[in-house]
């Protein structure tokens, strides 16, 4: 029952009296509460998906699914759970509370397992939840007569009947779960109320028997597990549980790292499994006020206010007095702790007095401004519409600032604690489950429910997909080891597949950097020819100063329609200048551009390799190709979609759409879409895809027979929206853009990078990361999905994170094995990295594009660039 | 403590969460019907807790025993008292204690904003009539709205146990002021169904005086919950007595052994590691932190200037702007320390940093 203390210790400086009706003590309305009382999950630190998810198309109008709808997705979990819940009104309320993943496995699919490659036994971070074969959970509806308003009172009254109900139960004031079946369908008992000795009749009606795999039982499992975590003294921060007593201080950065776990119990392919992974909370030992003083003392002058906003707005703070987290939405520079607000009884009180009286906390700095946290959606529903004012002195930042994140020293020291290799992870997780299994109180709780966890991590079989041949011009194969997945070394002296000669180009630099610029030009012309690129002497343009206007002016003068490329040597990586230049080159005056910071050119001994990398990048920006793989599928278009959400500009997100144009899947057409919160991503998608199909037709003379869409940027809880709304429209759009008889075979695959599943491989006595190409399509997958995990990248430190692929639509006729191999192949084709990456290359390109547009350009790039990788 | 009285529902937010669930309904009903025109903010129960906590702090109390803790709500205030190192809560009602025992657990934020002193909080099931050896030696006892729940012969035994045998140097007692009840509409009656008595100020003061005479204490009276302007003559809503003992030496207590039953215990984190650091070490950490901070902002600030961005200058003056540093040392000593920390420095008190933290000195 961990949530109680916290729930009580509410109290915040609210601005007005509207919220009178709901003070802590009066929150008696149980129906809206989370199920069995004990641990109400507070809003996660990151906010609900709608607020901070990367794609912001949620919540739009829901239309009935067009034509194709009936095929697979119609086993509505909603309807099922409605059936399973007892009384109807309760059931409906409950449905709104839970998010359940849509069932997206195509009906025709009998076996989602692939076949190719070699077997590899792996260990994964899951534990089996074990129960007796005939195990059931019994659900009861509890009524009190005379009615009792207070939830606590109801619990206390029910507690008198331990003999009947047993010690183990979950009760939220209305619904009671027990692990055993009461004799009668309806049981009546009486409790005496202390205050007036009144007899209260309690009617306990059995409403359901739930099998171990029912979705509702999953919720109960998770509630029980939260109790278990509280029992072993784990503290909840946001969504995860942490063990503060094990936190490690990094005093030189005023940080501490708190180890914890992220856990979830869910139904997987065969069993109910507990997924547990290590997670770390980074907390600061100084208050937000300290940080603001530090910022001020960094002598930033007038920019101080802007800097504060830039650094802290959007971050999550933890308050010391009530252990709650808030998002900082703004600063109020005019108000001070002596700002007074009205309590619900219309009496004014200053913030300082409020904290003194309510928490016995003395505010020491009366000169600090206030933080503003706007009410969350949930708060607004509860009637709290006024912003919440917080004192910087009483808040601490959770997580790192961007500046700290960019600081190599900080990240090195933090990473030493947060980056855990497979062996350490295994040991920690093993210790975690041992602690749970050995703790007496946990035993009592779990035993009472008839549940227990397996003692060791789960073992299963994976496959390593065959190594892919990577080729350059003339079918020259690049040699590399699949474990390292890096062919950068072997590219030297080999020709690019399609080199583009650089004949008419411009280089801009300021006077101070003219030597470096000359070096770069010389080196480029040296490294170009062996790769097949001839690089002519550019128009050199020396600028008198480094003002942004100087750069833009010079470009206007020297970039002509014939100019293939502009290279800009920048003295520093100042963002505003970079943004202005990119905007000029992508929107106003379309030309592929390459910015190089002077510092990267300053080390002579590195210049050769730097120039080689730049040359390859230039080749891509000019529409050339670098390496390729064997792609046996003919007439296929691969699409990558990703979204970028600018945390500073709340409410707008950018979608990047990238579509392959050629057989080798090496040339791409790209478009961007903009959408505000609440708008559907799909609107812009349709125009983009129509353009892509036209271009494909232009290049190939036919429309693609098969289209495979890799959709990235789908947050937790958004899958349903993508499946029910976006995907049908996508399919419709493909059909419509291609004319009457056009009926492409389509697969839509949702790609998820941020997952908690990990895999380890036994190597001698210890564990290591699985090699790139490892595919897992069994046991830890879900029966309602056509999904698999793929480890495609190679990491040097820490534990590799597999990528989850969920095929939510598939009429391609390809075998699961083919789709898996295709996904793996696509991870080889990102030209900014001579190796494999975490996601299919089109997703990474789409990400790059969305990032560039969302960060720097903020406008649609010029159409004339859309058939090149200008955004690399 | 100033208090706001308003013409509105009385006590609607009085002890909402800290009531014994069994009593909650009854109590709220009673008190709602008691009055419609007096209302306290913050709720009176919180004012009582806060008042008591403040007195403990004023007297530098390190170890306090709270008899009749009931829902343990006072913990919220006691945990904020910096001087406290041990808090023991005692109540006779096991069920209530079990229901509320989790409130003494430290929150996650307590591990971030750590206390200076260690603090252990213990909850015991037991009667104030008996003295467990684990409470002997405490500095103070608080009994907040407790004595009015006791029948006369028990009260006498409690007096003997607390004032006589335990004899801490400080005892704080609060109890309802019956005179104030006339402000509540309806029939004049007790505020809670379980109250065995409610005293007028005179009655309370007499009891206190008797205790003082018998057990060698001196007493000061005060109260919580100001009456409305026009009813000043009635006194505070709750009356309080602060007993202090003049005897310097702690008495040897004849305890009743281990007669209490431990229900829950928790240890609060405190700044143990920080306190072990020497001033030099603290300064070193501060300087390292501050220099890194200045480096983070550096490219932004100077990027337009004609200078190599790989190096930067920081003056002692600039470091002294940071109060965490200037609180520890003056400029002269800071320069001295900086030489010892391998940051070379030059005559006009500046030094340069190169690249990833390598430091190099120049003489201008």
Coordinates of C-alpha atoms in Angstrom, one line a residue, chain A residues 95 185 228 238 331 419 545 570:
Chain A
X95 CA -12.4 0.3 -20.0
X185 CA -22.4 -16.4 -5.3
X228 CA 6.0 -6.3 -3.9
X238 CA 7.6 8.5 -12.4
X331 CA 8.9 31.1 -15.3
X419 CA 26.3 1.8 -18.8
X545 CA 33.9 38.4 -40.8
X570 CA 32.2 27.5 -39.9

